[in-house]
Tab-separated table of C-alpha atoms and ligand atoms in Angstrom:
chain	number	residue	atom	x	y	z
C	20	UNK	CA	6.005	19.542	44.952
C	21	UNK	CA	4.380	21.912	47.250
C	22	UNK	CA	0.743	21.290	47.790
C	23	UNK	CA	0.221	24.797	47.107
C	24	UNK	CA	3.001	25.616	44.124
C	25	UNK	CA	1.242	27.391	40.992
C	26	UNK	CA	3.360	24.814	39.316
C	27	UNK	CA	1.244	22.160	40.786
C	28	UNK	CA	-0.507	19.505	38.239
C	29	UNK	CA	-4.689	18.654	38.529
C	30	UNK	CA	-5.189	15.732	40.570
C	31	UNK	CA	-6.435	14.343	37.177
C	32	UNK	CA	-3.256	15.047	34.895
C	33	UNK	CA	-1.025	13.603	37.794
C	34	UNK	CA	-2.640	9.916	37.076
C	35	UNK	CA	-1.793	10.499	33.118
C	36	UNK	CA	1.320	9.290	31.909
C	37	UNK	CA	2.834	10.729	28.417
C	38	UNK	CA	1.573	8.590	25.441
C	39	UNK	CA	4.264	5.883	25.406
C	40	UNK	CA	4.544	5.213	21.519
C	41	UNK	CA	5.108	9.267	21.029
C	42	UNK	CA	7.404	8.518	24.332
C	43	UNK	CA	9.235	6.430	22.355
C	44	UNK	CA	9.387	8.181	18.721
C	45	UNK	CA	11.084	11.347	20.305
C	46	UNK	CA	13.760	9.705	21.986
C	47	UNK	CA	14.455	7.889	18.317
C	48	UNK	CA	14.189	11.485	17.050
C	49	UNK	CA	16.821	12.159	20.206
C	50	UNK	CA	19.122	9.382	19.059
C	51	UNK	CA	18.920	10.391	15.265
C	52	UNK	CA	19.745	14.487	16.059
C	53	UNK	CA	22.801	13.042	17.728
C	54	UNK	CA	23.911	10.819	14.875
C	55	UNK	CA	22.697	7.611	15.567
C	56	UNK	CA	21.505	5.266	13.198
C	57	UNK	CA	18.147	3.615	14.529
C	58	UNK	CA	15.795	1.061	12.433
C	59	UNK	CA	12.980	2.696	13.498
C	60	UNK	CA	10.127	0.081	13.980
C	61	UNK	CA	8.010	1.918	16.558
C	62	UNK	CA	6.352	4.934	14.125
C	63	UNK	CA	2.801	5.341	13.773
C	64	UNK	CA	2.836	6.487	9.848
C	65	UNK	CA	3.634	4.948	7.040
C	66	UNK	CA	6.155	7.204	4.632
C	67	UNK	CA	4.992	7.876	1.931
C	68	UNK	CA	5.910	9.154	-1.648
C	69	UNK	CA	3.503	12.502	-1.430
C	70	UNK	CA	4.094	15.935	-3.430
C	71	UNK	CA	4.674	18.789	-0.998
C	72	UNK	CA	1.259	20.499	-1.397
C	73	UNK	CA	1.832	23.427	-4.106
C	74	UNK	CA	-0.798	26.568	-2.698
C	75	UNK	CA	0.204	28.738	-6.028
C	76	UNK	CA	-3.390	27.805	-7.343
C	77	UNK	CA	-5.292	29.710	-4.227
C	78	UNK	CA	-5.655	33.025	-3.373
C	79	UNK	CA	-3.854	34.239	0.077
C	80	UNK	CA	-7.547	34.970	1.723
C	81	UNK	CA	-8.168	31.461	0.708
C	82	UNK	CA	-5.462	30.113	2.488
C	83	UNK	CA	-4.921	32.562	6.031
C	84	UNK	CA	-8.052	33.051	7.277
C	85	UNK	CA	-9.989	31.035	10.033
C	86	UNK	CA	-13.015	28.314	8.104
C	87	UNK	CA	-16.282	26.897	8.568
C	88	UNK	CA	-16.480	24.852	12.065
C	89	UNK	CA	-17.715	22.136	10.800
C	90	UNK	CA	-15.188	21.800	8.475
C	91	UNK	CA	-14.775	23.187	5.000
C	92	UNK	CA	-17.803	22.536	3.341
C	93	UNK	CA	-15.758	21.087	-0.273
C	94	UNK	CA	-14.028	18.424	1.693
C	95	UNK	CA	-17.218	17.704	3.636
C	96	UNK	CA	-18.835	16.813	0.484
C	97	UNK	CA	-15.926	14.811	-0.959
C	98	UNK	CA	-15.494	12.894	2.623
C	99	UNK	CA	-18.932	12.329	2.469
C	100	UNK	CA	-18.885	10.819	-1.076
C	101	UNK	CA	-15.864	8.650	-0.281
C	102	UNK	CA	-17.869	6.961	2.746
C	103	UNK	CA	-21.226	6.732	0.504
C	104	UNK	CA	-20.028	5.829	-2.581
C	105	UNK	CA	-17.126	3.304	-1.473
C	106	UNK	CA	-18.502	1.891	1.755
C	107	UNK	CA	-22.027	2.016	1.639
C	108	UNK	CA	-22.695	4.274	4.626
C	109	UNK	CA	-24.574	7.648	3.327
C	110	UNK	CA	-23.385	10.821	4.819
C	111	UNK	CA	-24.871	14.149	4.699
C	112	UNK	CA	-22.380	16.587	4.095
C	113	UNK	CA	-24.332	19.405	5.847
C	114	UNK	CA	-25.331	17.741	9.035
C	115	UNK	CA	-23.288	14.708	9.674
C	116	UNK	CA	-19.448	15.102	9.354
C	117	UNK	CA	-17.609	17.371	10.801
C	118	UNK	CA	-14.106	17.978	10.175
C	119	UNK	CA	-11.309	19.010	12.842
C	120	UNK	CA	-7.578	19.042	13.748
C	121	UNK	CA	-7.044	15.397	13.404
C	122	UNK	CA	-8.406	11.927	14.020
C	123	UNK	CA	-7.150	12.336	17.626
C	124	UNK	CA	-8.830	14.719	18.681
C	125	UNK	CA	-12.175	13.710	16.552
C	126	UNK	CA	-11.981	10.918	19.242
C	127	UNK	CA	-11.737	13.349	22.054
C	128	UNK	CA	-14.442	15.622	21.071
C	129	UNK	CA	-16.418	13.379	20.430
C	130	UNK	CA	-16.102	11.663	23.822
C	131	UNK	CA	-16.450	15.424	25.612
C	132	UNK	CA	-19.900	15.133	23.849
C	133	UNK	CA	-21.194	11.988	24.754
C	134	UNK	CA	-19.584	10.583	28.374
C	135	UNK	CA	-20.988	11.547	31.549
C	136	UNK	CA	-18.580	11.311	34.613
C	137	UNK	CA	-18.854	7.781	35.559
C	138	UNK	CA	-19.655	6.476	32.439
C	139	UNK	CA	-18.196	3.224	31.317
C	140	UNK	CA	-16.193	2.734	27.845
C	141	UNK	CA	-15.644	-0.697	26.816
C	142	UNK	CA	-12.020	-0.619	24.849
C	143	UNK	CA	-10.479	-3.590	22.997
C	144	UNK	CA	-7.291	-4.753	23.758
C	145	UNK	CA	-4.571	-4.487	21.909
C	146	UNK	CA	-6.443	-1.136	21.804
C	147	UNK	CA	-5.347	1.924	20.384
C	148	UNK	CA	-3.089	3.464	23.426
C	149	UNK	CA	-5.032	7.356	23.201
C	150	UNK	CA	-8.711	5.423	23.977
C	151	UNK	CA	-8.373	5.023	27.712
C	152	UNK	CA	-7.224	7.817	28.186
C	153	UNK	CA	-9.214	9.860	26.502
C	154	UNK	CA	-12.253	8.160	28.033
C	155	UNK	CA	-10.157	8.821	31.605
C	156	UNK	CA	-9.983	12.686	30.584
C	157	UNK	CA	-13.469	12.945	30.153
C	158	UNK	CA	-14.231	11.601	33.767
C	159	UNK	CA	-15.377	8.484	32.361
C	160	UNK	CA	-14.085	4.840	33.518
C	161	UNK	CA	-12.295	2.822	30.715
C	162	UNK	CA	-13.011	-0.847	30.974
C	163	UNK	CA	-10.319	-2.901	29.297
C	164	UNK	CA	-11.127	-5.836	27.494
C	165	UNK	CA	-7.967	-8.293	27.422
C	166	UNK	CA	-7.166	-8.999	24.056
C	167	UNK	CA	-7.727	-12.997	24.549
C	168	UNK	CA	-11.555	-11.985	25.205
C	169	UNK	CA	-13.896	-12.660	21.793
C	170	UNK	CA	-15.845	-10.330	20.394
C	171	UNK	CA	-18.687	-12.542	20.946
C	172	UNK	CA	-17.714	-12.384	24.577
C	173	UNK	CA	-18.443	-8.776	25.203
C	174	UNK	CA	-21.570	-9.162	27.268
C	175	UNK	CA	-19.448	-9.665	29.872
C	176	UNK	CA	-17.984	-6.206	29.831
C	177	UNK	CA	-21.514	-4.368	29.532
C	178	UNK	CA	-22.955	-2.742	32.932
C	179	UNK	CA	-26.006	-0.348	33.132
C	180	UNK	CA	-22.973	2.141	32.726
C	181	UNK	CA	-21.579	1.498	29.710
C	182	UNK	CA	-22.261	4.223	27.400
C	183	UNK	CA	-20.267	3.387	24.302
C	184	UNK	CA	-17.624	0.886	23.150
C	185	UNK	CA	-14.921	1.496	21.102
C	186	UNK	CA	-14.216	-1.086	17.910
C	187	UNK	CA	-10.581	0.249	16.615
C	188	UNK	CA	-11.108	-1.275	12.795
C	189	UNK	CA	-8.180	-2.247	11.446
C	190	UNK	CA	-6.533	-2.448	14.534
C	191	UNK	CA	-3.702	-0.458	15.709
C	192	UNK	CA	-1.832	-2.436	16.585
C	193	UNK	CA	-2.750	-5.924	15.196
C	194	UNK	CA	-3.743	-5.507	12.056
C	195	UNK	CA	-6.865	-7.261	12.764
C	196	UNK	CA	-10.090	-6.603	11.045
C	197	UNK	CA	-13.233	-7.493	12.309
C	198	UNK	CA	-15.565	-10.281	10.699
C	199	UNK	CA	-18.969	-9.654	9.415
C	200	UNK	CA	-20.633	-11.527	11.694
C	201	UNK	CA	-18.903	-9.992	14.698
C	202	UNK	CA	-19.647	-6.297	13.382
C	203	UNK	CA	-23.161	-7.463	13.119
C	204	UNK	CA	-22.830	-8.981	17.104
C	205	UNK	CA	-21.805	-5.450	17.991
C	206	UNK	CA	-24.501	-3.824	16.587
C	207	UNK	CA	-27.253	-5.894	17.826
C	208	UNK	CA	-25.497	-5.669	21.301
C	209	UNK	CA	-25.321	-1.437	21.370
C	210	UNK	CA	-29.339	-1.849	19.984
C	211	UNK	CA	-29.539	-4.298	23.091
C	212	UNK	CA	-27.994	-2.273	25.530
C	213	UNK	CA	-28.529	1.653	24.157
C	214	UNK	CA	-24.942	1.979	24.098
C	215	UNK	CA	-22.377	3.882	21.306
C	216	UNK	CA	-20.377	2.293	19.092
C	217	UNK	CA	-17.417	4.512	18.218
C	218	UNK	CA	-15.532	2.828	15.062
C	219	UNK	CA	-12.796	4.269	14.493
C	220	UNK	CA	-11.709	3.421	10.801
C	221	UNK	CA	-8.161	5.972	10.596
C	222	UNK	CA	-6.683	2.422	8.930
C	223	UNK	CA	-9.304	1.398	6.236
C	224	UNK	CA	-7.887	1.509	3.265
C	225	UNK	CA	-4.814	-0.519	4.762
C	226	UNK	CA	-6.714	-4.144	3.799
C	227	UNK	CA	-5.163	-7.013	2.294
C	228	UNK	CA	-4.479	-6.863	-1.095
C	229	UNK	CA	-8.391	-8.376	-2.820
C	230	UNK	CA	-10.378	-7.735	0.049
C	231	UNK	CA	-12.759	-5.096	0.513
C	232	UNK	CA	-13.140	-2.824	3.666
C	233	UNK	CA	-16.529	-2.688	5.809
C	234	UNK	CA	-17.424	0.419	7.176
C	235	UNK	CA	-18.767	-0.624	11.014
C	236	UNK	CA	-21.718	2.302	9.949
C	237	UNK	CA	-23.120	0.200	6.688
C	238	UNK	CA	-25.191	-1.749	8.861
C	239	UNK	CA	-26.673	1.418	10.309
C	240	UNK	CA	-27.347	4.435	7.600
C	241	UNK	CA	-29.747	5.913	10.524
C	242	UNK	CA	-26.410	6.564	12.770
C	243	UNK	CA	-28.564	5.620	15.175
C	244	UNK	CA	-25.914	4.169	17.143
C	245	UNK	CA	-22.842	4.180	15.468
C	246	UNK	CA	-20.409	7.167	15.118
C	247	UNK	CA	-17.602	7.276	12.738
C	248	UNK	CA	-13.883	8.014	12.729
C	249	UNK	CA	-11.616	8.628	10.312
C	250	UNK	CA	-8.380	10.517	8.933
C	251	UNK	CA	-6.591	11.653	6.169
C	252	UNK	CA	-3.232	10.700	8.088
C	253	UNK	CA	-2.620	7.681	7.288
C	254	UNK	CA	-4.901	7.046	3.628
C	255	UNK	CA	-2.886	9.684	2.725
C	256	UNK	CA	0.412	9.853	4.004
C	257	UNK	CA	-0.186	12.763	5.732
C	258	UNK	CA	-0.076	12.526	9.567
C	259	UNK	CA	1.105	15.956	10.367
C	260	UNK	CA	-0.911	17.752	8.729
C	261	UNK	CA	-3.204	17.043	11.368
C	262	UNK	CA	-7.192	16.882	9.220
C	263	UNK	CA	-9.660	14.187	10.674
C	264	UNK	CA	-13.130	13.719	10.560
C	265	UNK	CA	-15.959	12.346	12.796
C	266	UNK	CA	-19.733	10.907	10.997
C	267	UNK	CA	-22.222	10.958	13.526
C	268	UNK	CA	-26.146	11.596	13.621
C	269	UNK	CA	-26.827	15.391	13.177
C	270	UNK	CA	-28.144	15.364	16.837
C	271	UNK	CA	-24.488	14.334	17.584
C	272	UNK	CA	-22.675	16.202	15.418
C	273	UNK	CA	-24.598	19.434	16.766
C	274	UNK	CA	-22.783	19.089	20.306
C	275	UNK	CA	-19.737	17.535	18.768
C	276	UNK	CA	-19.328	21.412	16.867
C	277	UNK	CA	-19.831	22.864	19.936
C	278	UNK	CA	-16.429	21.269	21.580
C	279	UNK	CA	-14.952	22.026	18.103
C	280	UNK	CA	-15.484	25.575	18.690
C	281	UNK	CA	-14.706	26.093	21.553
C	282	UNK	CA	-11.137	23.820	21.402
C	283	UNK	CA	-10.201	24.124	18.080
C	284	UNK	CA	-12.050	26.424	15.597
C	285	UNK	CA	-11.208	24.303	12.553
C	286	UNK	CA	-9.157	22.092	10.822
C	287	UNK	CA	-6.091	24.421	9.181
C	288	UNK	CA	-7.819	26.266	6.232
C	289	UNK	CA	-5.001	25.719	3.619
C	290	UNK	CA	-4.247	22.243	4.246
C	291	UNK	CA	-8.454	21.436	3.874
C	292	UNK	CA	-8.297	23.557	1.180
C	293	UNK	CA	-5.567	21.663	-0.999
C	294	UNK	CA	-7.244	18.555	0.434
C	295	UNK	CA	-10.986	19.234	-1.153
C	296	UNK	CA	-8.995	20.153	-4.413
C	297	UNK	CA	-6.852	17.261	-4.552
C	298	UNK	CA	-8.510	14.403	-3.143
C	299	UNK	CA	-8.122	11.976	-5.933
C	300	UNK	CA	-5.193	12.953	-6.871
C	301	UNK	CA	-3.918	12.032	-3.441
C	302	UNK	CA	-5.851	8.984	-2.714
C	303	UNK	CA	-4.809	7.513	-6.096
C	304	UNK	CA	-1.261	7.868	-5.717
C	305	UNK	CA	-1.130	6.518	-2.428
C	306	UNK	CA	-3.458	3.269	-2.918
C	307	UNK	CA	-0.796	1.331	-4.747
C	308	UNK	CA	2.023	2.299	-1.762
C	309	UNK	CA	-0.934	1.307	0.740
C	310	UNK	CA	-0.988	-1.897	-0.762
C	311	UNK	CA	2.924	-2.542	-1.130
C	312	UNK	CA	3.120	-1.782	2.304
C	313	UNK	CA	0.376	-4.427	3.379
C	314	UNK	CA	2.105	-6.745	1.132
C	315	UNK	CA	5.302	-5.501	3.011
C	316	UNK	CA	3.397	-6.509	6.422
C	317	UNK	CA	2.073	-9.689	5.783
C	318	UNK	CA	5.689	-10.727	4.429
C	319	UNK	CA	7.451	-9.776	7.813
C	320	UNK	CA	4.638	-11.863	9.209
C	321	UNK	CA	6.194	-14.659	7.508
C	322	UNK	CA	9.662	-13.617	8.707
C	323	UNK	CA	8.483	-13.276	11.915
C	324	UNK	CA	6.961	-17.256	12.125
C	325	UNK	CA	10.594	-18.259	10.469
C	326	UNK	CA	12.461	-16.913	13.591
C	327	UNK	CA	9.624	-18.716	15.737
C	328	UNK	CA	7.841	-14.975	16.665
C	329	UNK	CA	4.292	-15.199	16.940
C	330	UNK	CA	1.619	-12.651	15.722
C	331	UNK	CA	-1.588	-11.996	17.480
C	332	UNK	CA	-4.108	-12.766	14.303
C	333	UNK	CA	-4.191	-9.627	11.583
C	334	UNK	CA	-3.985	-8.892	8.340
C	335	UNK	CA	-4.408	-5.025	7.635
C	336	UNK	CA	-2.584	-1.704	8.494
C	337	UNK	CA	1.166	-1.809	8.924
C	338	UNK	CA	2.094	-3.231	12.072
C	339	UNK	CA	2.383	-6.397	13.632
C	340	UNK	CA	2.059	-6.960	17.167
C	341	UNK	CA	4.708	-9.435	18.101
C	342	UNK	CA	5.249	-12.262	21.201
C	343	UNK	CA	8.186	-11.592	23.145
C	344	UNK	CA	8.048	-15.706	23.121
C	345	UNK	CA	10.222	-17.230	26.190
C	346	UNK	CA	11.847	-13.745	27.548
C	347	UNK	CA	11.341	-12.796	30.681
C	348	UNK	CA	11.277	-9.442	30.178
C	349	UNK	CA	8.628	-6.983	30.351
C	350	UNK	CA	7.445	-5.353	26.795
C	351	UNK	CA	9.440	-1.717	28.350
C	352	UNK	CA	12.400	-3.356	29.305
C	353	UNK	CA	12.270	-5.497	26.241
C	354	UNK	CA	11.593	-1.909	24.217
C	355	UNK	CA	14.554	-0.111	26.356
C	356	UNK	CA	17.229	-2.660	26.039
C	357	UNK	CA	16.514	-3.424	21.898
C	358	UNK	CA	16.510	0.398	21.359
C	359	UNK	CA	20.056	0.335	23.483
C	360	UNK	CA	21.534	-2.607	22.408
C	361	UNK	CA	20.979	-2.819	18.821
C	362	UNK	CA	19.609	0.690	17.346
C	363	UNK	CA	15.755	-0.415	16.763
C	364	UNK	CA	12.822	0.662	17.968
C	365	UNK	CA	9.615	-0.793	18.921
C	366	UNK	CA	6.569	0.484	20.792
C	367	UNK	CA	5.794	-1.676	24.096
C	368	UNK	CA	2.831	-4.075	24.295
C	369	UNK	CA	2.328	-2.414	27.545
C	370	UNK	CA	1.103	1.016	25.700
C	371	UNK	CA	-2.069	-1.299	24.583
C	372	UNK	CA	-3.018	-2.692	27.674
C	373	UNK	CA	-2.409	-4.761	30.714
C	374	UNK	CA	-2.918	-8.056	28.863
C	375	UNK	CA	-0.223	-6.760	26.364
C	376	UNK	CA	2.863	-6.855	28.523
C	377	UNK	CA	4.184	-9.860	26.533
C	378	UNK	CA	3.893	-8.312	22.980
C	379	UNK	CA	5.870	-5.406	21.234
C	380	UNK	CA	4.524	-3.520	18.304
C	381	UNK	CA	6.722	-3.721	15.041
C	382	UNK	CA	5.478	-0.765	12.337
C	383	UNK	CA	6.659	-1.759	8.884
C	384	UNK	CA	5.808	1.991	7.465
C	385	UNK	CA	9.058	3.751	7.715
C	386	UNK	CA	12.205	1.224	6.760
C	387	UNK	CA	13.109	-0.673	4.278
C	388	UNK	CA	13.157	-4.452	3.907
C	389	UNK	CA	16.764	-4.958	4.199
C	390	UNK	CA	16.674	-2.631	7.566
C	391	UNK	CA	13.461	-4.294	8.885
C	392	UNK	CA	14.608	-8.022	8.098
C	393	UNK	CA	17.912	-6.264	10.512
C	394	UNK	CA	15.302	-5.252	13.084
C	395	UNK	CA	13.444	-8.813	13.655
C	396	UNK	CA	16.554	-10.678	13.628
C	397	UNK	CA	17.845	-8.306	16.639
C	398	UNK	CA	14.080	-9.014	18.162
C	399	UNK	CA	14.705	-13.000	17.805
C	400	UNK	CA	18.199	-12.186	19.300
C	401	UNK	CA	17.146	-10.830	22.561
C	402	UNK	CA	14.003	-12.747	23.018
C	403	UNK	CA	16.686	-15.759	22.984
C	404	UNK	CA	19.316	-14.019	25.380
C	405	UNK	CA	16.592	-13.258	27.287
C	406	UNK	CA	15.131	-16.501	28.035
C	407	UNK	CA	13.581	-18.147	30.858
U	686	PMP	N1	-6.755	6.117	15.730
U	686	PMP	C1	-5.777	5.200	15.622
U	686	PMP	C2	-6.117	3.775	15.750
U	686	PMP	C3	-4.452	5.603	15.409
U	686	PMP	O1	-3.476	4.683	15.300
U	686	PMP	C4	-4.156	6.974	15.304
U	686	PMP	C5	-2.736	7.498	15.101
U	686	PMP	N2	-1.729	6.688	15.453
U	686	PMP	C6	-5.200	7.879	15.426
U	686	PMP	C7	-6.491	7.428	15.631
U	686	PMP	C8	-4.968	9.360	15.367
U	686	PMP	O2	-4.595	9.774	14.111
U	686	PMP	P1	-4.606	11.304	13.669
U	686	PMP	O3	-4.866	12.144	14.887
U	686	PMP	O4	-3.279	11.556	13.069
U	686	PMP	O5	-5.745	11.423	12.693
């Protein structure tokens, strides 16, 4: 393109490439509007059975009208409960949540608040494909950990730029969750250091069936360094309606609202609304399906090591991240050639970094067992045709 077109892209946006799992999910929704049938391994929700929200309780200036920035302040005090109460990590509805148009963006704002250009992020790998990114956006310099580095490890990573690291718990896309002792190890190394932790939680109810989640911010009801981030997108079987929250210090949240205002306004007023009204209603229906589909993932773990697939270590959430074993092919052109060969979809390793290439991610949210069991035997198929 012209140097000079109107049409032309910032220098920045031109390094950016689209997010490859979304990538990936619209050409399945492609395939699917033109009557293919695709097992579709590679979404990032798990389905749910959810009643469509009913507004017949709520008046229309309820419902159609702009709310409070911070969020609205009902769900603020439920949210706020739901961290206290359940995880140990006391939040002041008034000063230290605030609520906007997803978990995504929570991330992003919060980032725009905190990262000076130049300013190091230290991100996880497998890590969560959005971080880098994000931290890229904000002219700050994402430093990728490979995912065969320990936690105990991450000293390495830390410069006298580092201003926050990112701890994706459970991880998307492992299903790792982080020990006790190394949460503690990351705490004691952002007191060390002055830096951020950003613990981004969106998966926390997803845990293994008798074991109990621990909120990265227990170990720190100051917020002096910690900054939470959750959503009601995946708890709740809700990922498009777009609601996610962000705990932080007041200090924090104070600029964080800021960004809100100015990018978003709030979180969709009815949706919140419903939310604030129905919150146990929602969470209990959907805690038993949570934990069928863990059950669900840890089984297709078990398939997986039949057909000789290896796992990187996890437990939690809904996905597995998978070895492509002896092929020679790299995690896109594995992706490509199982999504054109056999009708299944699966989200590159390369989407969670460089040290990834070798893995594909396998969600187990949106099939059935019969048509996942289909899916990993076409995986085991063309990691064998593929061979070395
Ligand atoms: N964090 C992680 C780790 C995720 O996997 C996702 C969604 N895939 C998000 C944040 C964003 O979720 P949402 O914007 O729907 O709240």
């Amino acid at each position: 393109m012209d140097g000079r077109s109107p049409l032309r892209p910032s220098a920045l946006l031109e390094t950016v490439d689209q997010a490859i799992s979304i990538k990936y999910n619209n050409l399945v929704y492609d395939l699917e509007a033109t009557g293919h049938d695709i097992v579709t391994l590679s979404l990032g929700e798990s389905f749910f059975d959810v009643p469509a929200p009913d507004f017949g309780g709520f008046e229309p200036d309820e419902l159609h009208h702009y709310s409070h920035s911070r969020g609205l302040p009902e769900l603020r005090r439920r949210l706020a409960k739901y961290y206290g109460d359940e995880f140990g990590l006391p939040v002041d509805p008034d000063h230290e949540i605030l609520i906007t148009a997803g978990s995504k963006v929570a991330i992003y704002l919060a980032l725009l608040a905190t990262v000076e250009p130049g300013d190091e992020v230290v991100v996880l790998e497998p890590s969560w494909l959005s971080y880098a990114t994000q931290v890229w956006l904000c002219g700050g310099v994402p430093v990728s950990v490979p995912h065969d580095v320990g936690v105990f490890e991450l000293d390495r990573y830390v410069t006298g730029r580092t201003r926050a690291i990112i701890v994706n718990n459970p991880n998307n896309p492992s299903g790792r969750v982080y020990t006790q002792a190394e949460l503690d190890f990351l705490h004691e190394l952002a007191e060390r250091h002055g830096l951020l932790l950003v613990a981004d939680e969106a998966y926390n109810e997803f845990v293994a069936p008798g074991t109990r989640f621990v909120a990265c911010g227990a170990a720190d009801s100051g917020k002096r360094h910690t900054l939470t981030i959750n959503s009601m997108s995946k708890n709740y079987g809700i990922s498009g309606w777009r609601v996610g929250y962000v705990i932080a210090h007041r200090t924090l949240i104070e600029q964080i609202l800021k960004v809100n205002q100015h990018l978003i306004t709030c979180a969709p007023t009815p949706l919140t609304r419903y939310l604030a009204e129905n919150f146990d209603t929602l969470i209990e229906r959907t805690r038993p399906q949570i934990q069928r589909v863990v059950e669900t993932r840890n089984e297709v773990a078990g398939w997986l090591a039949e057909r000789g697939i290896e796992v990187l270590p996890g437990s939690a959430t809904f996905y597995l991240f998978a070895s492509l074993g002896d092929s020679t092919l790299g995690s896109d052109a594995f992706a490509e050639r199982l999504l054109r060969e056999s009708g299944v979809s699966v989200v590159p390793g390369i989407a969670y970094g460089e040290s990834c290439d070798h893995y594909v991610r396998i969600s187990v949210g949106a099939e059935t067992p019969e048509r996942i069991r289909r899916g990993i035997d076409a995986i085991a198929r063309l990691i064998a045709n593929t061979g070395g």
